[in-house]
CSV table of C-alpha atoms in Angstrom, one decimal:
chain,number,residue,atom,x,y,z
A,1,PHE,CA,-0.1,-0.1,0.1
A,2,ASN,CA,2.9,2.4,0.7
A,3,HIS,CA,4.3,2.1,-2.6
A,4,LEU,CA,1.1,2.7,-4.3
A,5,ARG,CA,0.2,5.1,-2.3
A,6,THR,CA,3.5,6.9,-3.4
A,7,LEU,CA,2.9,6.2,-7.2
A,8,GLU,CA,-0.4,7.4,-7.1
A,9,ASN,CA,1.3,11.0,-5.3
A,10,GLU,CA,3.7,10.9,-8.3
A,11,GLY,CA,0.5,10.7,-11.0
A,12,PHE,CA,1.9,7.0,-11.9
A,13,VAL,CA,-1.2,5.2,-10.7
A,14,THR,CA,-4.7,6.8,-10.3
A,15,SER,CA,-7.6,5.4,-8.0
A,16,ASP,CA,-11.4,5.2,-7.5
A,17,ALA,CA,-14.1,2.8,-6.4
A,18,ALA,CA,-13.0,0.1,-9.0
A,19,GLY,CA,-9.4,0.0,-7.7
A,20,TYR,CA,-6.0,1.1,-9.1
A,21,ARG,CA,-5.3,1.8,-12.5
A,22,VAL,CA,-2.4,3.1,-14.7
A,23,GLY,CA,-1.8,6.6,-14.3
A,24,ALA,CA,-0.9,9.2,-17.5
A,25,ARG,CA,2.2,10.0,-15.8
A,26,PHE,CA,3.9,6.7,-17.9
A,27,LEU,CA,3.0,8.6,-21.0
A,28,GLU,CA,5.0,11.4,-20.1
A,29,VAL,CA,8.0,9.2,-19.1
A,30,GLY,CA,7.5,6.7,-22.1
A,31,GLY,CA,6.8,9.7,-24.3
A,32,TYR,CA,10.3,11.4,-23.5
A,33,THR,CA,12.4,8.2,-23.7
A,34,ARG,CA,11.2,7.7,-27.0
A,35,LYS,CA,12.0,11.2,-27.9
A,36,GLN,CA,15.6,10.7,-27.0
A,37,ASP,CA,15.8,7.7,-29.4
A,38,PRO,CA,17.1,9.5,-33.0
A,39,ILE,CA,15.4,6.6,-35.0
A,40,TYR,CA,11.6,7.7,-33.7
A,41,ASP,CA,12.2,11.3,-35.5
A,42,VAL,CA,13.7,10.0,-38.4
A,43,ALA,CA,11.5,7.2,-38.9
A,44,LYS,CA,8.1,9.3,-37.7
A,45,PRO,CA,7.5,10.7,-41.0
A,46,GLU,CA,8.2,7.9,-43.4
A,47,ILE,CA,6.0,6.0,-41.2
A,48,LYS,CA,2.9,8.2,-41.9
A,49,LYS,CA,4.1,8.5,-45.7
A,50,MET,CA,4.0,4.7,-45.9
A,51,ALA,CA,0.6,5.0,-44.1
A,52,HIS,CA,-0.9,7.0,-46.6
A,53,GLN,CA,0.9,5.4,-49.9
A,54,THR,CA,-0.8,2.2,-48.9
A,55,GLY,CA,-3.9,3.0,-46.9
A,56,ASP,CA,-3.2,0.7,-43.8
A,57,HIS,CA,-1.4,0.6,-40.9
A,58,ALA,CA,2.5,1.5,-41.1
A,59,ASN,CA,4.7,0.5,-37.7
A,60,LEU,CA,8.0,1.2,-36.7
A,61,VAL,CA,8.9,-1.5,-34.2
A,62,VAL,CA,12.4,-1.9,-32.2
A,63,GLU,CA,13.2,-4.9,-30.4
A,64,GLN,CA,13.7,-4.7,-26.6
A,65,GLY,CA,14.3,-7.3,-24.0
A,66,GLY,CA,14.0,-10.3,-26.6
A,67,GLN,CA,10.5,-9.0,-28.0
A,68,ALA,CA,9.0,-6.6,-30.5
A,69,VAL,CA,7.9,-3.3,-29.2
A,70,PHE,CA,5.7,-0.8,-31.3
A,71,TYR,CA,7.3,2.3,-31.3
A,72,ALA,CA,5.5,4.4,-33.5
A,73,LYS,CA,2.6,3.7,-35.9
A,74,ALA,CA,0.1,5.6,-38.3
A,75,GLU,CA,-3.2,4.5,-39.8
A,76,GLY,CA,-3.9,5.0,-43.8
A,77,GLU,CA,-7.3,6.0,-44.8
A,78,ASP,CA,-8.4,2.3,-45.3
A,79,ALA,CA,-7.0,1.0,-42.2
A,80,PHE,CA,-9.4,-1.1,-39.9
A,81,GLN,CA,-9.3,-1.5,-36.1
A,82,LEU,CA,-6.2,-3.5,-34.9
A,83,ASP,CA,-5.0,-4.5,-31.3
A,84,THR,CA,-1.6,-2.6,-31.6
A,85,HIS,CA,-0.7,0.4,-29.5
A,86,VAL,CA,2.3,2.5,-29.3
A,87,GLY,CA,4.4,0.4,-26.3
A,88,LYS,CA,2.8,-3.0,-27.1
A,89,HIS,CA,4.9,-5.6,-26.5
A,90,VAL,CA,4.3,-9.2,-28.9
A,91,HIS,CA,6.8,-11.8,-29.9
A,92,LEU,CA,9.3,-11.1,-32.6
A,93,SER,CA,8.5,-14.5,-34.0
A,94,THR,CA,4.7,-13.3,-34.8
A,95,THR,CA,5.1,-10.2,-36.7
A,96,SER,CA,7.0,-9.4,-40.0
A,97,ALA,CA,9.1,-6.7,-38.5
A,98,GLY,CA,10.2,-9.1,-35.8
A,99,LYS,CA,11.2,-11.5,-38.2
A,100,ALA,CA,13.1,-9.1,-39.9
A,101,ILE,CA,14.9,-8.1,-36.9
A,102,LEU,CA,15.6,-11.5,-36.2
A,103,SER,CA,17.2,-12.1,-39.2
A,104,GLU,CA,19.8,-9.4,-38.7
A,105,TYR,CA,21.0,-11.6,-35.6
A,106,SER,CA,23.5,-14.3,-35.5
A,107,ASP,CA,21.9,-18.0,-35.3
A,108,GLU,CA,22.8,-17.9,-31.8
A,109,LYS,CA,21.4,-14.8,-30.4
A,110,ILE,CA,18.1,-16.1,-32.0
A,111,HIS,CA,18.2,-19.1,-30.3
A,112,ALA,CA,18.7,-17.7,-27.1
A,113,ILE,CA,15.6,-15.5,-27.5
A,114,LEU,CA,13.4,-18.4,-28.4
A,115,ASP,CA,14.8,-20.5,-25.0
A,116,GLU,CA,13.6,-17.3,-23.4
A,117,HIS,CA,10.4,-16.2,-25.0
A,118,GLY,CA,9.5,-19.3,-26.7
A,119,LEU,CA,7.3,-19.8,-29.9
A,120,PRO,CA,3.7,-19.6,-28.5
A,121,GLU,CA,1.0,-20.4,-30.6
A,122,VAL,CA,-1.1,-17.3,-31.1
A,123,THR,CA,-3.4,-17.9,-34.0
A,124,GLU,CA,-3.5,-21.5,-36.0
A,125,HIS,CA,-1.1,-19.9,-38.3
A,126,THR,CA,1.5,-18.9,-36.3
A,127,VAL,CA,4.7,-20.3,-36.3
A,128,THR,CA,5.7,-22.8,-33.6
A,129,GLU,CA,8.8,-24.6,-35.1
A,130,ARG,CA,12.3,-23.5,-34.6
A,131,ASP,CA,13.3,-24.9,-38.1
A,132,ARG,CA,10.2,-23.5,-39.7
A,133,LEU,CA,11.2,-20.0,-38.4
A,134,PHE,CA,15.2,-20.4,-39.5
A,135,GLU,CA,13.6,-21.2,-42.8
A,136,GLU,CA,11.6,-18.0,-43.0
A,137,ILE,CA,14.7,-16.1,-41.1
A,138,GLY,CA,16.8,-17.3,-44.5
A,139,GLU,CA,14.2,-16.5,-46.7
A,140,CYS,CA,14.1,-12.9,-45.2
A,141,ARG,CA,18.1,-12.8,-45.2
A,142,GLU,CA,18.1,-13.3,-49.2
A,143,ARG,CA,15.2,-11.2,-50.3
A,144,GLY,CA,15.6,-8.2,-47.4
A,145,TYR,CA,11.5,-8.2,-46.1
A,146,ALA,CA,9.9,-11.1,-44.2
A,147,THR,CA,6.1,-11.6,-43.7
A,148,ASP,CA,3.2,-12.5,-41.6
A,149,ASP,CA,0.5,-14.5,-43.0
A,150,GLU,CA,-2.1,-14.7,-40.5
A,151,GLU,CA,0.3,-15.4,-37.9
A,152,ARG,CA,-0.6,-13.0,-34.9
A,153,ILE,CA,-3.9,-11.5,-36.0
A,154,PRO,CA,-6.5,-13.8,-37.9
A,155,GLY,CA,-7.3,-12.3,-41.2
A,156,VAL,CA,-4.4,-9.7,-41.2
A,157,ARG,CA,-1.2,-9.8,-43.5
A,158,CYS,CA,2.0,-7.8,-42.9
A,159,VAL,CA,5.5,-7.0,-44.4
A,160,GLY,CA,8.1,-5.8,-42.7
A,161,ALA,CA,12.2,-4.8,-43.3
A,162,SER,CA,14.9,-4.4,-41.1
A,163,ILE,CA,16.8,-0.9,-40.4
A,164,THR,CA,20.3,-1.0,-40.0
A,165,ASP,CA,23.3,1.1,-39.3
A,166,ASP,CA,26.9,1.4,-41.1
A,167,ASP,CA,27.9,-1.0,-38.6
A,168,GLY,CA,25.2,-3.6,-39.6
A,169,ASP,CA,23.4,-3.2,-35.7
A,170,VAL,CA,19.5,-3.4,-36.0
A,171,LEU,CA,17.6,-0.2,-35.2
A,172,GLY,CA,14.4,-1.6,-35.8
A,173,ALA,CA,12.3,-2.5,-38.6
A,174,VAL,CA,9.1,-0.7,-40.5
A,175,SER,CA,6.3,-2.8,-41.6
A,176,VAL,CA,2.6,-2.4,-42.8
A,177,SER,CA,-0.2,-4.4,-41.8
A,178,GLY,CA,-3.4,-4.8,-43.7
A,179,PRO,CA,-6.6,-6.9,-44.3
A,180,LYS,CA,-5.8,-10.3,-46.2
A,181,SER,CA,-7.9,-9.5,-49.0
A,182,GLY,CA,-6.1,-6.4,-49.6
A,183,MET,CA,-2.8,-8.5,-49.4
A,184,GLN,CA,-2.8,-10.5,-52.3
A,185,ASP,CA,-0.6,-11.6,-55.5
A,186,GLU,CA,1.4,-8.8,-56.5
A,187,ARG,CA,0.7,-6.4,-53.7
A,188,PHE,CA,1.5,-8.6,-51.1
A,189,HIS,CA,4.9,-10.5,-52.6
A,190,ASP,CA,6.0,-7.0,-54.7
A,191,GLU,CA,4.3,-3.9,-54.4
A,192,VAL,CA,4.0,-3.7,-50.3
A,193,PRO,CA,7.9,-5.3,-49.9
A,194,ASN,CA,9.1,-2.8,-52.6
A,195,LEU,CA,7.8,0.3,-50.8
A,196,VAL,CA,8.6,-1.2,-47.3
A,197,LEU,CA,12.4,-2.0,-48.7
A,198,ARG,CA,12.4,1.7,-49.6
A,199,THR,CA,10.9,3.4,-46.6
A,200,ALA,CA,13.8,1.4,-44.4
A,201,ASN,CA,16.4,2.6,-46.8
A,202,ILE,CA,15.3,6.1,-46.5
A,203,ILE,CA,15.4,5.8,-43.0
A,204,GLU,CA,18.7,4.3,-43.0
A,205,VAL,CA,20.3,7.0,-45.0
A,206,ASN,CA,18.8,9.8,-43.0
A,207,MET,CA,20.0,8.4,-39.9
A,208,LYS,CA,23.8,8.9,-41.0
A,209,TYR,CA,23.2,12.7,-40.6
A,210,GLN,CA,21.7,12.5,-36.8
């Protein structure tokens, strides 16, 4: 109770008849932390452009503690409601952006992440076997982008590409998420991947001048 009282006095939690809940002060701290990261300012306008061009959800994702964290989001005119929000943590293996990030890591680091977080089945399409995941990571390393085919949310497909610096260190990834009905054939395998790769490259180039 003493800890809760201190958090309440500082604005980190609020209370009412229903009990305690997270306060808005965390938004201030989280927003400040994100603002200090150069990739956020560089990527934000490019994420907005990508959402406008596709009409879907565009995302900036970073890896923290072996999980994918949604760092920035933008919605196009045709975007529908998703469960993602800034700050949401999900398994790297369930998203195109997460798999793109994994593709930049050594196999040893990937195994360490999987040892800690596993390969949980989120939908019936989720990759739950290491061999299968490594096959997809290998494909991503060859073509430069990863896909998510209803692996985290039923009916939703995503395309993601990693963002790296000159030393080859991964800074994060960008992705586009849209309904499966609109992510078919050439759009899913050519048009959106090319846009995502171009956006990732633009961010990488602009990061050099930060």
